[in-house]
């Protein structure tokens, strides 16, 4: 009788030690994926979301680049003529279009972009000019203060805000629920 109890005790102790070792290991982050450090403030009363992001991006292409593209979907505005198509799409999904379509659009603002490091060189982190592409109003073009060669990284800060509307969709507020799906800037390349 004593032997099975001792065996079970040893097994439990071994699993506890092994479980602790497994829990202590953190999965490694692939070095070529973007890294984000986010400071987010959500005021649910006014519907204002303020953010500050430190981003690091590694050039995985086989040629250097002197710019980074950032997707910022809250800058989107429905083009003239597309409203009817979007409304019909929502109706097919059994949703009322007025609850999900924002006719005004452009509820996101990027107020500052500052590059901190390009490749191995630290640069002056002053705000730099940026623009949106004419053919894609959600693609923010950030010119760099030098080239990022293949395998090198660039680090920069993005500061902005989003005004949430009372709509169902990717970002907004509805029936006391706040959602930010695809609302924050992400590095495209």
mmCIF file with all atom_site columns, C-alpha atoms in Angstrom:
data_model
loop_
_atom_site.group_PDB
_atom_site.id
_atom_site.type_symbol
_atom_site.label_atom_id
_atom_site.label_alt_id
_atom_site.label_comp_id
_atom_site.label_asym_id
_atom_site.label_entity_id
_atom_site.label_seq_id
_atom_site.pdbx_PDB_ins_code
_atom_site.Cartn_x
_atom_site.Cartn_y
_atom_site.Cartn_z
_atom_site.occupancy
_atom_site.B_iso_or_equiv
_atom_site.pdbx_formal_charge
_atom_site.auth_seq_id
_atom_site.auth_comp_id
_atom_site.auth_asym_id
_atom_site.auth_atom_id
_atom_site.pdbx_PDB_model_num
ATOM 1   C CA . UNK A 1 1   ? 0.000   0.000  0.000   1.00 0.00 ? 1   UNK A CA 1
ATOM 2   C CA . UNK A 1 2   ? 2.828   2.359  0.775   1.00 0.00 ? 2   UNK A CA 1
ATOM 3   C CA . UNK A 1 3   ? 4.548   1.887  -2.591  1.00 0.00 ? 3   UNK A CA 1
ATOM 4   C CA . UNK A 1 4   ? 1.614   3.148  -4.756  1.00 0.00 ? 4   UNK A CA 1
ATOM 5   C CA . UNK A 1 5   ? 1.174   6.238  -2.552  1.00 0.00 ? 5   UNK A CA 1
ATOM 6   C CA . UNK A 1 6   ? 4.911   7.000  -2.754  1.00 0.00 ? 6   UNK A CA 1
ATOM 7   C CA . UNK A 1 7   ? 4.823   6.524  -6.566  1.00 0.00 ? 7   UNK A CA 1
ATOM 8   C CA . UNK A 1 8   ? 1.843   8.888  -6.924  1.00 0.00 ? 8   UNK A CA 1
ATOM 9   C CA . UNK A 1 9   ? 3.605   11.466 -4.721  1.00 0.00 ? 9   UNK A CA 1
ATOM 10  C CA . UNK A 1 10  ? 6.777   11.276 -6.817  1.00 0.00 ? 10  UNK A CA 1
ATOM 11  C CA . UNK A 1 11  ? 4.739   11.526 -10.035 1.00 0.00 ? 11  UNK A CA 1
ATOM 12  C CA . UNK A 1 12  ? 2.886   14.609 -8.790  1.00 0.00 ? 12  UNK A CA 1
ATOM 13  C CA . UNK A 1 13  ? 6.161   16.231 -7.714  1.00 0.00 ? 13  UNK A CA 1
ATOM 14  C CA . UNK A 1 14  ? 7.766   15.463 -11.091 1.00 0.00 ? 14  UNK A CA 1
ATOM 15  C CA . UNK A 1 15  ? 4.808   16.895 -12.998 1.00 0.00 ? 15  UNK A CA 1
ATOM 16  C CA . UNK A 1 16  ? 4.828   20.016 -10.831 1.00 0.00 ? 16  UNK A CA 1
ATOM 17  C CA . UNK A 1 17  ? 8.526   20.596 -11.535 1.00 0.00 ? 17  UNK A CA 1
ATOM 18  C CA . UNK A 1 18  ? 8.106   19.889 -15.257 1.00 0.00 ? 18  UNK A CA 1
ATOM 19  C CA . UNK A 1 19  ? 4.984   22.067 -15.405 1.00 0.00 ? 19  UNK A CA 1
ATOM 20  C CA . UNK A 1 20  ? 6.846   24.911 -13.722 1.00 0.00 ? 20  UNK A CA 1
ATOM 21  C CA . UNK A 1 21  ? 9.677   24.603 -16.224 1.00 0.00 ? 21  UNK A CA 1
ATOM 22  C CA . UNK A 1 22  ? 7.264   24.659 -19.145 1.00 0.00 ? 22  UNK A CA 1
ATOM 23  C CA . UNK A 1 23  ? 5.358   27.625 -17.709 1.00 0.00 ? 23  UNK A CA 1
ATOM 24  C CA . UNK A 1 24  ? 8.623   29.545 -17.222 1.00 0.00 ? 24  UNK A CA 1
ATOM 25  C CA . UNK A 1 25  ? 9.539   29.241 -20.921 1.00 0.00 ? 25  UNK A CA 1
ATOM 26  C CA . UNK A 1 26  ? 8.162   32.015 -23.091 1.00 0.00 ? 26  UNK A CA 1
ATOM 27  C CA . UNK A 1 27  ? 7.617   31.373 -26.744 1.00 0.00 ? 27  UNK A CA 1
ATOM 28  C CA . UNK A 1 28  ? 10.203  33.171 -28.819 1.00 0.00 ? 28  UNK A CA 1
ATOM 29  C CA . UNK A 1 29  ? 9.058   36.026 -31.028 1.00 0.00 ? 29  UNK A CA 1
ATOM 30  C CA . UNK A 1 30  ? 10.350  35.614 -34.582 1.00 0.00 ? 30  UNK A CA 1
ATOM 31  C CA . UNK A 1 31  ? 12.868  38.439 -35.063 1.00 0.00 ? 31  UNK A CA 1
ATOM 32  C CA . UNK A 1 32  ? 11.587  39.421 -38.504 1.00 0.00 ? 32  UNK A CA 1
ATOM 33  C CA . UNK A 1 33  ? 8.004   40.174 -37.398 1.00 0.00 ? 33  UNK A CA 1
ATOM 34  C CA . UNK A 1 34  ? 7.012   43.727 -36.386 1.00 0.00 ? 34  UNK A CA 1
ATOM 35  C CA . UNK A 1 35  ? 7.041   44.563 -32.695 1.00 0.00 ? 35  UNK A CA 1
ATOM 36  C CA . UNK A 1 36  ? 4.558   46.945 -31.081 1.00 0.00 ? 36  UNK A CA 1
ATOM 37  C CA . UNK A 1 37  ? 4.621   48.589 -27.661 1.00 0.00 ? 37  UNK A CA 1
ATOM 38  C CA . UNK A 1 38  ? 1.242   50.246 -27.141 1.00 0.00 ? 38  UNK A CA 1
ATOM 39  C CA . UNK A 1 39  ? 0.003   52.904 -24.728 1.00 0.00 ? 39  UNK A CA 1
ATOM 40  C CA . UNK A 1 40  ? -3.784  53.011 -25.151 1.00 0.00 ? 40  UNK A CA 1
ATOM 41  C CA . UNK A 1 41  ? -6.358  55.208 -23.433 1.00 0.00 ? 41  UNK A CA 1
ATOM 42  C CA . UNK A 1 42  ? -10.049 54.550 -24.050 1.00 0.00 ? 42  UNK A CA 1
ATOM 43  C CA . UNK A 1 43  ? -12.605 57.093 -22.838 1.00 0.00 ? 43  UNK A CA 1
ATOM 44  C CA . UNK A 1 44  ? -15.868 55.196 -23.247 1.00 0.00 ? 44  UNK A CA 1
ATOM 45  C CA . UNK A 1 45  ? -17.925 58.219 -22.218 1.00 0.00 ? 45  UNK A CA 1
ATOM 46  C CA . UNK A 1 46  ? -16.731 60.441 -25.063 1.00 0.00 ? 46  UNK A CA 1
ATOM 47  C CA . UNK A 1 47  ? -15.796 57.582 -27.397 1.00 0.00 ? 47  UNK A CA 1
ATOM 48  C CA . UNK A 1 48  ? -12.251 58.890 -27.787 1.00 0.00 ? 48  UNK A CA 1
ATOM 49  C CA . UNK A 1 49  ? -9.357  56.450 -28.094 1.00 0.00 ? 49  UNK A CA 1
ATOM 50  C CA . UNK A 1 50  ? -5.855  57.914 -27.785 1.00 0.00 ? 50  UNK A CA 1
ATOM 51  C CA . UNK A 1 51  ? -2.778  55.843 -28.542 1.00 0.00 ? 51  UNK A CA 1
ATOM 52  C CA . UNK A 1 52  ? 0.988   56.004 -28.667 1.00 0.00 ? 52  UNK A CA 1
ATOM 53  C CA . UNK A 1 53  ? 2.841   53.126 -30.299 1.00 0.00 ? 53  UNK A CA 1
ATOM 54  C CA . UNK A 1 54  ? 6.519   52.317 -30.499 1.00 0.00 ? 54  UNK A CA 1
ATOM 55  C CA . UNK A 1 55  ? 7.047   50.077 -33.523 1.00 0.00 ? 55  UNK A CA 1
ATOM 56  C CA . UNK A 1 56  ? 10.052  48.149 -34.808 1.00 0.00 ? 56  UNK A CA 1
ATOM 57  C CA . UNK A 1 57  ? 10.013  46.738 -38.318 1.00 0.00 ? 57  UNK A CA 1
ATOM 58  C CA . UNK A 1 58  ? 12.625  44.566 -40.025 1.00 0.00 ? 58  UNK A CA 1
ATOM 59  C CA . UNK A 1 59  ? 13.078  44.741 -43.791 1.00 0.00 ? 59  UNK A CA 1
ATOM 60  C CA . UNK A 1 60  ? 12.494  41.186 -45.046 1.00 0.00 ? 60  UNK A CA 1
ATOM 61  C CA . UNK A 1 61  ? 12.723  42.153 -48.726 1.00 0.00 ? 61  UNK A CA 1
ATOM 62  C CA . UNK A 1 62  ? 15.824  41.597 -50.832 1.00 0.00 ? 62  UNK A CA 1
ATOM 63  C CA . UNK A 1 63  ? 16.295  45.314 -51.554 1.00 0.00 ? 63  UNK A CA 1
ATOM 64  C CA . UNK A 1 64  ? 16.591  48.415 -49.345 1.00 0.00 ? 64  UNK A CA 1
ATOM 65  C CA . UNK A 1 65  ? 13.720  50.820 -48.713 1.00 0.00 ? 65  UNK A CA 1
ATOM 66  C CA . UNK A 1 66  ? 13.543  54.446 -47.635 1.00 0.00 ? 66  UNK A CA 1
ATOM 67  C CA . UNK A 1 67  ? 9.934   54.354 -46.399 1.00 0.00 ? 67  UNK A CA 1
ATOM 68  C CA . UNK A 1 68  ? 7.494   52.329 -44.347 1.00 0.00 ? 68  UNK A CA 1
ATOM 69  C CA . UNK A 1 69  ? 3.788   51.926 -45.029 1.00 0.00 ? 69  UNK A CA 1
ATOM 70  C CA . UNK A 1 70  ? 1.341   51.766 -42.129 1.00 0.00 ? 70  UNK A CA 1
ATOM 71  C CA . UNK A 1 71  ? -2.290  50.685 -42.442 1.00 0.00 ? 71  UNK A CA 1
ATOM 72  C CA . UNK A 1 72  ? -4.612  52.979 -40.508 1.00 0.00 ? 72  UNK A CA 1
ATOM 73  C CA . UNK A 1 73  ? -8.178  51.984 -41.312 1.00 0.00 ? 73  UNK A CA 1
ATOM 74  C CA . UNK A 1 74  ? -9.968  54.693 -39.271 1.00 0.00 ? 74  UNK A CA 1
ATOM 75  C CA . UNK A 1 75  ? -8.851  57.164 -41.969 1.00 0.00 ? 75  UNK A CA 1
ATOM 76  C CA . UNK A 1 76  ? -11.145 55.389 -44.470 1.00 0.00 ? 76  UNK A CA 1
ATOM 77  C CA . UNK A 1 77  ? -14.082 57.204 -46.016 1.00 0.00 ? 77  UNK A CA 1
ATOM 78  C CA . UNK A 1 78  ? -16.587 55.463 -48.271 1.00 0.00 ? 78  UNK A CA 1
ATOM 79  C CA . UNK A 1 79  ? -15.974 56.678 -51.825 1.00 0.00 ? 79  UNK A CA 1
ATOM 80  C CA . UNK A 1 80  ? -18.903 58.315 -53.605 1.00 0.00 ? 80  UNK A CA 1
ATOM 81  C CA . UNK A 1 81  ? -20.930 55.647 -55.371 1.00 0.00 ? 81  UNK A CA 1
ATOM 82  C CA . UNK A 1 82  ? -19.888 52.778 -53.058 1.00 0.00 ? 82  UNK A CA 1
ATOM 83  C CA . UNK A 1 83  ? -22.523 53.361 -50.374 1.00 0.00 ? 83  UNK A CA 1
ATOM 84  C CA . UNK A 1 84  ? -25.252 51.414 -52.179 1.00 0.00 ? 84  UNK A CA 1
ATOM 85  C CA . UNK A 1 85  ? -23.018 48.361 -52.688 1.00 0.00 ? 85  UNK A CA 1
ATOM 86  C CA . UNK A 1 86  ? -22.020 48.342 -49.007 1.00 0.00 ? 86  UNK A CA 1
ATOM 87  C CA . UNK A 1 87  ? -25.639 48.811 -47.909 1.00 0.00 ? 87  UNK A CA 1
ATOM 88  C CA . UNK A 1 88  ? -26.790 45.887 -50.039 1.00 0.00 ? 88  UNK A CA 1
ATOM 89  C CA . UNK A 1 89  ? -23.964 43.733 -48.670 1.00 0.00 ? 89  UNK A CA 1
ATOM 90  C CA . UNK A 1 90  ? -25.077 44.428 -45.097 1.00 0.00 ? 90  UNK A CA 1
ATOM 91  C CA . UNK A 1 91  ? -28.699 43.734 -46.017 1.00 0.00 ? 91  UNK A CA 1
ATOM 92  C CA . UNK A 1 92  ? -27.654 40.332 -47.391 1.00 0.00 ? 92  UNK A CA 1
ATOM 93  C CA . UNK A 1 93  ? -26.134 39.669 -43.972 1.00 0.00 ? 93  UNK A CA 1
ATOM 94  C CA . UNK A 1 94  ? -29.476 40.646 -42.393 1.00 0.00 ? 94  UNK A CA 1
ATOM 95  C CA . UNK A 1 95  ? -28.082 43.842 -40.885 1.00 0.00 ? 95  UNK A CA 1
ATOM 96  C CA . UNK A 1 96  ? -29.566 47.311 -41.050 1.00 0.00 ? 96  UNK A CA 1
ATOM 97  C CA . UNK A 1 97  ? -27.086 49.426 -43.084 1.00 0.00 ? 97  UNK A CA 1
ATOM 98  C CA . UNK A 1 98  ? -27.621 52.537 -40.950 1.00 0.00 ? 98  UNK A CA 1
ATOM 99  C CA . UNK A 1 99  ? -26.249 50.595 -37.946 1.00 0.00 ? 99  UNK A CA 1
ATOM 100 C CA . UNK A 1 100 ? -23.058 49.603 -39.711 1.00 0.00 ? 100 UNK A CA 1
ATOM 101 C CA . UNK A 1 101 ? -22.131 52.210 -42.312 1.00 0.00 ? 101 UNK A CA 1
ATOM 102 C CA . UNK A 1 102 ? -20.427 55.439 -41.406 1.00 0.00 ? 102 UNK A CA 1
ATOM 103 C CA . UNK A 1 103 ? -21.136 57.893 -44.230 1.00 0.00 ? 103 UNK A CA 1
ATOM 104 C CA . UNK A 1 104 ? -18.800 60.559 -42.859 1.00 0.00 ? 104 UNK A CA 1
ATOM 105 C CA . UNK A 1 105 ? -15.728 58.382 -42.268 1.00 0.00 ? 105 UNK A CA 1
ATOM 106 C CA . UNK A 1 106 ? -12.211 59.515 -41.434 1.00 0.00 ? 106 UNK A CA 1
ATOM 107 C CA . UNK A 1 107 ? -12.576 59.248 -37.667 1.00 0.00 ? 107 UNK A CA 1
ATOM 108 C CA . UNK A 1 108 ? -8.913  58.497 -37.073 1.00 0.00 ? 108 UNK A CA 1
ATOM 109 C CA . UNK A 1 109 ? -6.097  60.999 -36.824 1.00 0.00 ? 109 UNK A CA 1
ATOM 110 C CA . UNK A 1 110 ? -2.365  60.427 -36.779 1.00 0.00 ? 110 UNK A CA 1
ATOM 111 C CA . UNK A 1 111 ? -0.836  63.471 -35.111 1.00 0.00 ? 111 UNK A CA 1
ATOM 112 C CA . UNK A 1 112 ? 2.824   62.460 -34.985 1.00 0.00 ? 112 UNK A CA 1
ATOM 113 C CA . UNK A 1 113 ? 5.322   60.021 -36.460 1.00 0.00 ? 113 UNK A CA 1
ATOM 114 C CA . UNK A 1 114 ? 8.929   60.122 -35.245 1.00 0.00 ? 114 UNK A CA 1
ATOM 115 C CA . UNK A 1 115 ? 11.668  57.740 -36.377 1.00 0.00 ? 115 UNK A CA 1
ATOM 116 C CA . UNK A 1 116 ? 14.126  56.732 -33.608 1.00 0.00 ? 116 UNK A CA 1
ATOM 117 C CA . UNK A 1 117 ? 16.491  54.352 -35.365 1.00 0.00 ? 117 UNK A CA 1
ATOM 118 C CA . UNK A 1 118 ? 17.234  53.334 -38.952 1.00 0.00 ? 118 UNK A CA 1
ATOM 119 C CA . UNK A 1 119 ? 19.432  50.253 -39.265 1.00 0.00 ? 119 UNK A CA 1
ATOM 120 C CA . UNK A 1 120 ? 22.154  50.491 -36.644 1.00 0.00 ? 120 UNK A CA 1
ATOM 121 C CA . UNK A 1 121 ? 22.124  54.307 -36.564 1.00 0.00 ? 121 UNK A CA 1
ATOM 122 C CA . UNK A 1 122 ? 20.122  56.290 -34.024 1.00 0.00 ? 122 UNK A CA 1
ATOM 123 C CA . UNK A 1 123 ? 18.476  59.343 -35.576 1.00 0.00 ? 123 UNK A CA 1
ATOM 124 C CA . UNK A 1 124 ? 17.009  62.551 -34.211 1.00 0.00 ? 124 UNK A CA 1
ATOM 125 C CA . UNK A 1 125 ? 13.504  61.505 -33.033 1.00 0.00 ? 125 UNK A CA 1
ATOM 126 C CA . UNK A 1 126 ? 11.820  64.717 -34.158 1.00 0.00 ? 126 UNK A CA 1
ATOM 127 C CA . UNK A 1 127 ? 8.419   64.474 -35.879 1.00 0.00 ? 127 UNK A CA 1
ATOM 128 C CA . UNK A 1 128 ? 8.680   63.834 -39.602 1.00 0.00 ? 128 UNK A CA 1
ATOM 129 C CA . UNK A 1 129 ? 6.179   64.624 -42.374 1.00 0.00 ? 129 UNK A CA 1
ATOM 130 C CA . UNK A 1 130 ? 3.966   61.772 -43.559 1.00 0.00 ? 130 UNK A CA 1
ATOM 131 C CA . UNK A 1 131 ? 1.136   61.404 -46.051 1.00 0.00 ? 131 UNK A CA 1
ATOM 132 C CA . UNK A 1 132 ? -1.584  59.045 -47.174 1.00 0.00 ? 132 UNK A CA 1
ATOM 133 C CA . UNK A 1 133 ? -1.444  57.424 -50.591 1.00 0.00 ? 133 UNK A CA 1
ATOM 134 C CA . UNK A 1 134 ? -3.837  58.884 -53.156 1.00 0.00 ? 134 UNK A CA 1
ATOM 135 C CA . UNK A 1 135 ? -4.964  55.442 -54.327 1.00 0.00 ? 135 UNK A CA 1
ATOM 136 C CA . UNK A 1 136 ? -5.415  54.080 -50.776 1.00 0.00 ? 136 UNK A CA 1
ATOM 137 C CA . UNK A 1 137 ? -6.554  56.508 -48.053 1.00 0.00 ? 137 UNK A CA 1
ATOM 138 C CA . UNK A 1 138 ? -5.684  54.016 -45.297 1.00 0.00 ? 138 UNK A CA 1
ATOM 139 C CA . UNK A 1 139 ? -2.014  53.611 -46.336 1.00 0.00 ? 139 UNK A CA 1
ATOM 140 C CA . UNK A 1 140 ? 0.146   56.043 -44.382 1.00 0.00 ? 140 UNK A CA 1
ATOM 141 C CA . UNK A 1 141 ? 3.531   56.605 -46.041 1.00 0.00 ? 141 UNK A CA 1
ATOM 142 C CA . UNK A 1 142 ? 6.372   57.298 -43.586 1.00 0.00 ? 142 UNK A CA 1
ATOM 143 C CA . UNK A 1 143 ? 9.585   58.500 -45.260 1.00 0.00 ? 143 UNK A CA 1
ATOM 144 C CA . UNK A 1 144 ? 12.682  57.397 -43.360 1.00 0.00 ? 144 UNK A CA 1
ATOM 145 C CA . UNK A 1 145 ? 15.809  59.424 -42.651 1.00 0.00 ? 145 UNK A CA 1
ATOM 146 C CA . UNK A 1 146 ? 17.951  56.817 -44.381 1.00 0.00 ? 146 UNK A CA 1
ATOM 147 C CA . UNK A 1 147 ? 17.729  53.455 -46.094 1.00 0.00 ? 147 UNK A CA 1
ATOM 148 C CA . UNK A 1 148 ? 16.807  50.252 -44.312 1.00 0.00 ? 148 UNK A CA 1
ATOM 149 C CA . UNK A 1 149 ? 18.820  47.469 -45.913 1.00 0.00 ? 149 UNK A CA 1
ATOM 150 C CA . UNK A 1 150 ? 17.611  43.860 -46.065 1.00 0.00 ? 150 UNK A CA 1
ATOM 151 C CA . UNK A 1 151 ? 17.707  42.370 -42.567 1.00 0.00 ? 151 UNK A CA 1
ATOM 152 C CA . UNK A 1 152 ? 17.988  45.789 -40.873 1.00 0.00 ? 152 UNK A CA 1
ATOM 153 C CA . UNK A 1 153 ? 15.311  47.345 -38.676 1.00 0.00 ? 153 UNK A CA 1
ATOM 154 C CA . UNK A 1 154 ? 13.710  50.724 -38.167 1.00 0.00 ? 154 UNK A CA 1
ATOM 155 C CA . UNK A 1 155 ? 12.059  51.917 -34.949 1.00 0.00 ? 155 UNK A CA 1
ATOM 156 C CA . UNK A 1 156 ? 9.525   54.714 -34.784 1.00 0.00 ? 156 UNK A CA 1
ATOM 157 C CA . UNK A 1 157 ? 6.714   56.190 -32.723 1.00 0.00 ? 157 UNK A CA 1
ATOM 158 C CA . UNK A 1 158 ? 3.140   56.756 -33.946 1.00 0.00 ? 158 UNK A CA 1
ATOM 159 C CA . UNK A 1 159 ? 0.742   58.982 -31.971 1.00 0.00 ? 159 UNK A CA 1
ATOM 160 C CA . UNK A 1 160 ? -2.926  59.431 -32.808 1.00 0.00 ? 160 UNK A CA 1
ATOM 161 C CA . UNK A 1 161 ? -6.561  59.141 -31.848 1.00 0.00 ? 161 UNK A CA 1
ATOM 162 C CA . UNK A 1 162 ? -9.805  57.559 -33.013 1.00 0.00 ? 162 UNK A CA 1
ATOM 163 C CA . UNK A 1 163 ? -13.297 58.943 -32.442 1.00 0.00 ? 163 UNK A CA 1
ATOM 164 C CA . UNK A 1 164 ? -15.612 55.963 -31.957 1.00 0.00 ? 164 UNK A CA 1
ATOM 165 C CA . UNK A 1 165 ? -19.118 56.212 -33.366 1.00 0.00 ? 165 UNK A CA 1
ATOM 166 C CA . UNK A 1 166 ? -22.298 54.469 -32.233 1.00 0.00 ? 166 UNK A CA 1
ATOM 167 C CA . UNK A 1 167 ? -22.115 51.936 -35.049 1.00 0.00 ? 167 UNK A CA 1
ATOM 168 C CA . UNK A 1 168 ? -21.634 48.218 -35.475 1.00 0.00 ? 168 UNK A CA 1
ATOM 169 C CA . UNK A 1 169 ? -18.499 47.471 -37.413 1.00 0.00 ? 169 UNK A CA 1
ATOM 170 C CA . UNK A 1 170 ? -14.760 47.078 -36.949 1.00 0.00 ? 170 UNK A CA 1
ATOM 171 C CA . UNK A 1 171 ? -14.442 49.894 -34.432 1.00 0.00 ? 171 UNK A CA 1
ATOM 172 C CA . UNK A 1 172 ? -17.079 51.772 -32.493 1.00 0.00 ? 172 UNK A CA 1
ATOM 173 C CA . UNK A 1 173 ? -19.490 51.439 -29.624 1.00 0.00 ? 173 UNK A CA 1
ATOM 174 C CA . UNK A 1 174 ? -22.804 49.621 -29.625 1.00 0.00 ? 174 UNK A CA 1
ATOM 175 C CA . UNK A 1 175 ? -25.121 48.802 -26.713 1.00 0.00 ? 175 UNK A CA 1
ATOM 176 C CA . UNK A 1 176 ? -22.399 49.482 -24.132 1.00 0.00 ? 176 UNK A CA 1
ATOM 177 C CA . UNK A 1 177 ? -19.706 47.483 -25.921 1.00 0.00 ? 177 UNK A CA 1
ATOM 178 C CA . UNK A 1 178 ? -16.558 49.153 -27.255 1.00 0.00 ? 178 UNK A CA 1
ATOM 179 C CA . UNK A 1 179 ? -14.639 47.377 -30.006 1.00 0.00 ? 179 UNK A CA 1
ATOM 180 C CA . UNK A 1 180 ? -11.393 48.275 -31.768 1.00 0.00 ? 180 UNK A CA 1
ATOM 181 C CA . UNK A 1 181 ? -11.026 45.540 -34.404 1.00 0.00 ? 181 UNK A CA 1
ATOM 182 C CA . UNK A 1 182 ? -8.420  46.653 -36.978 1.00 0.00 ? 182 UNK A CA 1
ATOM 183 C CA . UNK A 1 183 ? -8.543  50.181 -35.564 1.00 0.00 ? 183 UNK A CA 1
ATOM 184 C CA . UNK A 1 184 ? -4.918  50.536 -34.476 1.00 0.00 ? 184 UNK A CA 1
ATOM 185 C CA . UNK A 1 185 ? -2.110  51.193 -36.953 1.00 0.00 ? 185 UNK A CA 1
ATOM 186 C CA . UNK A 1 186 ? -0.258  48.165 -38.290 1.00 0.00 ? 186 UNK A CA 1
ATOM 187 C CA . UNK A 1 187 ? 2.881   48.038 -40.393 1.00 0.00 ? 187 UNK A CA 1
ATOM 188 C CA . UNK A 1 188 ? 2.201   47.015 -43.983 1.00 0.00 ? 188 UNK A CA 1
ATOM 189 C CA . UNK A 1 189 ? 5.886   46.942 -45.034 1.00 0.00 ? 189 UNK A CA 1
#
